[in-house]
Short mmCIF file of C-alpha atoms in Angstrom, two decimals:
data_model
loop_
_atom_site.label_atom_id
_atom_site.label_comp_id
_atom_site.label_asym_id
_atom_site.label_seq_id
_atom_site.Cartn_x
_atom_site.Cartn_y
_atom_site.Cartn_z
CA MET A 192 86.48 121.05 113.78
CA SER A 193 86.94 124.71 112.98
CA GLN A 194 85.83 126.33 109.74
CA ASP A 195 89.63 126.78 108.86
CA GLY A 196 90.11 123.08 109.56
CA LEU A 197 87.27 122.15 107.35
CA GLU A 198 88.51 124.15 104.48
CA GLU A 199 91.99 122.69 104.94
CA GLU A 200 90.50 119.13 104.83
CA ARG A 201 88.62 119.88 101.71
CA THR A 202 91.55 121.17 99.77
CA ALA A 203 93.86 118.34 100.95
CA LEU A 204 91.77 115.57 99.28
CA PRO A 205 91.71 115.36 95.51
CA GLY A 206 88.12 115.61 94.10
CA TYR A 207 86.51 115.82 90.70
CA GLY A 208 83.31 117.57 89.66
CA ILE A 209 80.97 115.49 87.45
CA GLU A 210 79.58 117.28 84.38
CA ILE A 211 76.82 115.77 82.20
CA GLY A 212 77.02 116.32 78.44
CA THR A 213 73.98 117.04 76.25
CA GLU A 214 74.78 114.98 73.10
CA PRO A 215 73.16 111.58 73.38
CA LEU A 216 75.57 108.62 73.24
CA ASP A 217 75.39 106.08 70.38
CA ARG A 218 78.22 103.87 71.61
CA PRO A 219 79.61 102.51 74.89
CA VAL A 220 81.77 104.81 76.98
CA ARG A 221 82.99 104.17 80.54
CA ASN A 222 81.81 107.51 81.92
CA SER A 223 78.17 107.87 81.30
CA VAL A 224 74.62 108.60 82.52
CA GLY A 225 72.76 105.50 81.50
CA GLY A 226 74.56 103.78 78.54
CA TRP A 227 76.21 100.43 78.32
CA PRO A 228 77.21 98.95 81.66
CA TYR A 229 80.67 97.55 82.24
CA PHE A 230 80.95 94.51 84.54
CA ASP A 231 83.69 92.40 85.91
CA ASP A 232 83.72 88.83 84.88
CA GLY A 233 80.99 86.95 86.73
CA GLN A 234 79.17 90.16 87.71
CA GLU A 235 75.56 90.22 86.45
CA TRP A 236 73.16 93.15 85.85
CA PRO A 237 71.58 93.72 89.33
CA LEU A 238 68.06 92.76 89.92
CA CYS A 239 65.57 94.52 92.26
CA PHE A 240 63.85 92.42 94.89
CA CYS A 241 60.78 92.50 92.63
CA GLY A 242 62.69 90.65 89.94
CA GLU A 243 62.97 93.52 87.47
CA ARG A 244 66.41 94.51 86.15
CA MET A 245 67.59 97.74 87.96
CA ALA A 246 68.18 100.90 85.87
CA LEU A 247 71.80 102.14 85.46
CA PHE A 248 71.70 105.79 86.51
CA PHE A 249 75.38 106.50 85.94
CA GLN A 250 78.87 104.94 85.82
CA LEU A 251 82.43 106.29 85.79
CA ASP A 252 86.08 105.38 86.23
CA VAL A 253 87.32 106.66 89.59
CA PRO A 254 90.47 108.78 89.01
CA GLU A 255 93.70 107.07 90.16
CA ASP A 256 94.47 109.75 92.82
CA ILE A 257 91.32 109.12 94.81
CA ALA A 258 92.15 107.26 98.05
CA PHE A 259 91.16 103.60 98.42
CA PHE A 260 89.08 103.39 95.19
CA GLY A 261 91.29 105.01 92.46
CA GLY A 262 91.24 103.06 89.22
CA GLU A 263 87.99 101.26 89.94
CA HIS A 264 84.69 101.52 88.12
CA LEU A 265 81.69 102.91 89.94
CA SER A 266 78.23 102.02 88.77
CA VAL A 267 74.89 103.13 90.39
CA PHE A 268 71.74 101.20 89.79
CA HIS A 269 68.22 101.79 91.14
CA CYS A 270 64.87 100.28 90.24
CA ALA A 271 62.58 102.33 88.08
CA HIS A 272 59.57 100.74 89.69
CA HIS A 273 60.43 101.42 93.37
CA ASN A 274 61.57 104.63 94.94
CA GLU A 275 62.32 105.28 98.64
CA ALA A 276 65.09 106.50 100.95
CA SER A 277 67.83 104.04 101.75
CA ASP A 278 67.70 102.40 105.19
CA PRO A 279 70.84 101.21 106.98
CA VAL A 280 70.38 97.77 108.48
CA THR A 281 72.81 97.27 111.29
CA ALA A 282 73.66 94.80 113.95
CA ASP A 283 76.26 95.03 116.70
CA GLY A 284 77.50 98.40 115.48
CA ARG A 285 78.03 97.21 111.91
CA LEU A 286 76.01 97.00 108.72
CA VAL A 287 74.68 93.46 108.33
CA PRO A 288 76.49 91.00 106.04
CA ARG A 289 75.46 91.59 102.39
CA PHE A 290 73.71 94.77 103.54
CA TRP A 291 73.16 95.74 99.80
CA GLU A 292 70.50 92.95 99.72
CA ALA A 293 68.93 93.66 103.06
CA PRO A 294 65.21 94.62 103.31
CA GLN A 295 64.57 98.36 102.75
CA PRO A 296 61.21 99.17 104.46
CA PRO A 297 58.55 99.21 103.29
CA PHE A 298 60.11 96.81 100.79
CA PRO A 299 61.15 93.20 101.57
CA GLY A 300 64.44 93.57 99.81
CA SER A 301 66.75 96.11 98.12
CA PHE A 302 65.86 98.22 95.21
CA TRP A 303 69.37 99.68 94.65
CA ARG A 304 72.91 98.45 94.00
CA VAL A 305 76.10 100.32 93.81
CA LEU A 306 79.22 98.55 92.52
CA LEU A 307 82.92 99.33 92.63
CA GLN A 308 84.56 96.95 90.29
CA ARG A 309 88.35 96.46 89.73
CA ASP A 310 88.58 95.28 86.18
CA PRO A 311 85.34 95.68 84.13
CA GLY A 312 86.16 94.76 80.47
CA ILE A 313 83.70 94.51 77.56
CA PRO A 314 80.49 96.58 77.88
CA GLU A 315 77.12 94.89 77.70
CA ALA A 316 75.74 94.39 74.18
CA GLU A 317 72.68 96.45 74.92
CA PRO A 318 72.39 99.87 76.70
CA GLU A 319 70.30 100.74 79.66
CA PRO A 320 66.88 100.94 78.16
CA ALA A 321 65.14 103.55 80.42
CA VAL A 322 67.77 106.25 81.31
CA ARG A 323 68.90 108.49 78.43
CA ALA A 324 72.54 107.84 77.61
CA LEU A 325 74.71 110.94 77.98
CA PRO A 326 78.44 111.34 78.49
CA LEU A 327 80.07 112.31 81.81
CA THR A 328 83.23 114.36 82.20
CA LEU A 329 85.31 114.62 85.32
CA ARG A 330 87.20 117.83 86.06
CA PRO A 331 89.33 118.69 89.12
CA ALA A 332 87.16 120.69 91.46
CA LYS A 333 87.18 121.54 95.22
CA ASP A 334 83.68 122.92 95.64
CA THR A 335 80.91 121.00 93.82
CA TYR A 336 78.02 118.90 94.87
CA PHE A 337 78.06 116.26 92.10
CA LYS A 338 81.52 114.86 92.58
CA VAL A 339 83.74 111.86 93.10
CA GLY A 340 86.50 112.00 95.77
CA GLY A 341 87.11 115.08 97.94
CA THR A 342 85.06 115.59 101.01
CA ALA A 343 81.44 114.99 101.55
CA SER A 344 79.41 118.29 101.75
CA TRP A 345 76.87 117.00 104.32
CA ALA A 346 73.42 118.55 104.11
CA GLN A 347 72.80 117.85 107.80
CA TYR A 348 75.52 116.09 109.78
CA PRO A 349 78.25 113.57 108.99
CA GLU A 350 77.16 109.95 109.10
CA TYR A 351 79.58 107.09 109.73
CA TYR A 352 79.01 103.39 109.13
CA ARG A 353 81.11 100.26 109.67
CA CYS A 354 81.01 97.56 107.02
CA ALA A 355 80.15 94.02 108.05
CA CYS A 356 83.77 93.20 107.60
CA GLY A 357 84.78 95.71 110.23
CA SER A 358 86.17 98.48 108.03
CA GLU A 359 84.72 102.03 108.47
CA LEU A 360 83.17 103.08 105.13
CA ALA A 361 84.98 105.86 103.27
CA PHE A 362 83.38 108.67 101.12
CA VAL A 363 83.58 108.12 97.38
CA CYS A 364 80.86 110.10 95.58
CA GLN A 365 78.05 112.59 96.08
CA VAL A 366 74.89 113.28 94.11
CA PRO A 367 73.04 116.54 94.71
CA GLU A 368 69.48 116.69 95.97
CA ASN A 369 66.74 116.47 93.30
CA TRP A 370 69.21 115.69 90.59
CA GLU A 371 67.27 114.62 87.51
CA PHE A 372 68.17 111.76 85.17
CA GLY A 373 66.31 112.01 81.89
CA VAL A 374 64.55 108.95 80.62
CA ARG A 375 63.69 107.68 77.20
CA PRO A 376 60.15 107.94 75.75
CA GLY A 377 58.03 104.95 76.80
CA ALA A 378 60.23 104.29 79.96
CA PRO A 379 58.28 103.26 83.11
CA VAL A 380 57.16 106.18 85.21
CA GLN A 381 59.08 106.20 88.49
CA PRO A 382 56.90 106.58 91.59
CA TYR A 383 57.22 109.96 93.40
CA SER A 384 59.46 111.46 90.82
CA ILE A 385 59.26 115.17 89.81
CA ARG A 386 58.20 114.51 86.36
CA ASP A 387 57.19 111.57 84.16
CA ASP A 388 60.23 112.05 81.92
CA ALA A 389 62.85 112.08 84.78
CA TYR A 390 64.06 109.72 87.45
CA LEU A 391 65.50 110.54 90.79
CA LEU A 392 67.74 108.62 93.15
CA PHE A 393 66.27 107.78 96.53
CA LEU A 394 63.32 110.24 96.35
CA GLY A 395 65.55 113.03 95.35
CA ASN A 396 67.56 113.08 98.55
CA GLU A 397 71.15 114.23 98.61
CA VAL A 398 73.08 110.99 98.13
CA TYR A 399 76.52 110.14 99.71
CA LEU A 400 78.11 106.92 98.54
CA LEU A 401 80.23 105.35 101.18
CA ALA A 402 82.29 102.27 100.41
CA CYS A 403 84.39 99.59 102.13
CA PRO A 404 88.03 100.59 101.73
CA LYS A 405 89.05 96.97 102.10
CA ARG A 406 87.02 96.13 98.98
CA CYS A 407 85.45 93.08 100.64
CA ASP A 408 82.81 92.92 97.91
CA PRO A 409 82.17 95.01 94.82
CA ALA A 410 78.73 95.83 96.18
CA ALA A 411 79.98 96.95 99.67
CA VAL A 412 78.79 100.50 99.01
CA PHE A 413 76.10 102.13 101.07
CA PRO A 414 74.14 105.18 99.84
CA VAL A 415 73.46 107.55 102.73
CA ASN A 416 70.45 109.94 102.09
CA GLN A 417 70.01 113.42 103.55
CA ASN A 418 67.87 116.44 102.71
#
């Protein structure tokens, strides 16, 4: 595709830049770093393969005009005790069934979970204990690297994956390389992080969240990593 074509594609799709506030939260809000997770009925706080509860890095309501996922609630979890790049596990040209639980070498299971939920209601009674709770604001933006919707700004080359259900995954959110999430005093130190008082997603790689447009499962979201 020509440069003009790329620019036309970027401006055609609605996208929102994600901005993080500085005033710590003292109550539940639906758009937040850390904070009080919102879950659909029957959805539980994700556990790492090690048995520890995963840390909520951020959550937000996807704006209504975003294709496929508008109106859903996006939540990104990652274990504080394990840190590695994500590894797509495929078979016959598709991600394996329940790929979000598949082994992530060198680990025997998954240390991350990304959820797109249709109707999360009451927030959890207790907030995420490790990640500092801060507000998120979404603003219409065409050119930003921490964003929901729009077009992925690939660091290397576009990557495409097909869900186990057969649908081609669609772009929903991007987190910039080495984006730091502040942690509370006394929180576990994350392996291979930049500092003891900050967490990174997937070793600090640029993260592209690709989700199943058929919504075959709330967890059918794969985090592609590039640097």
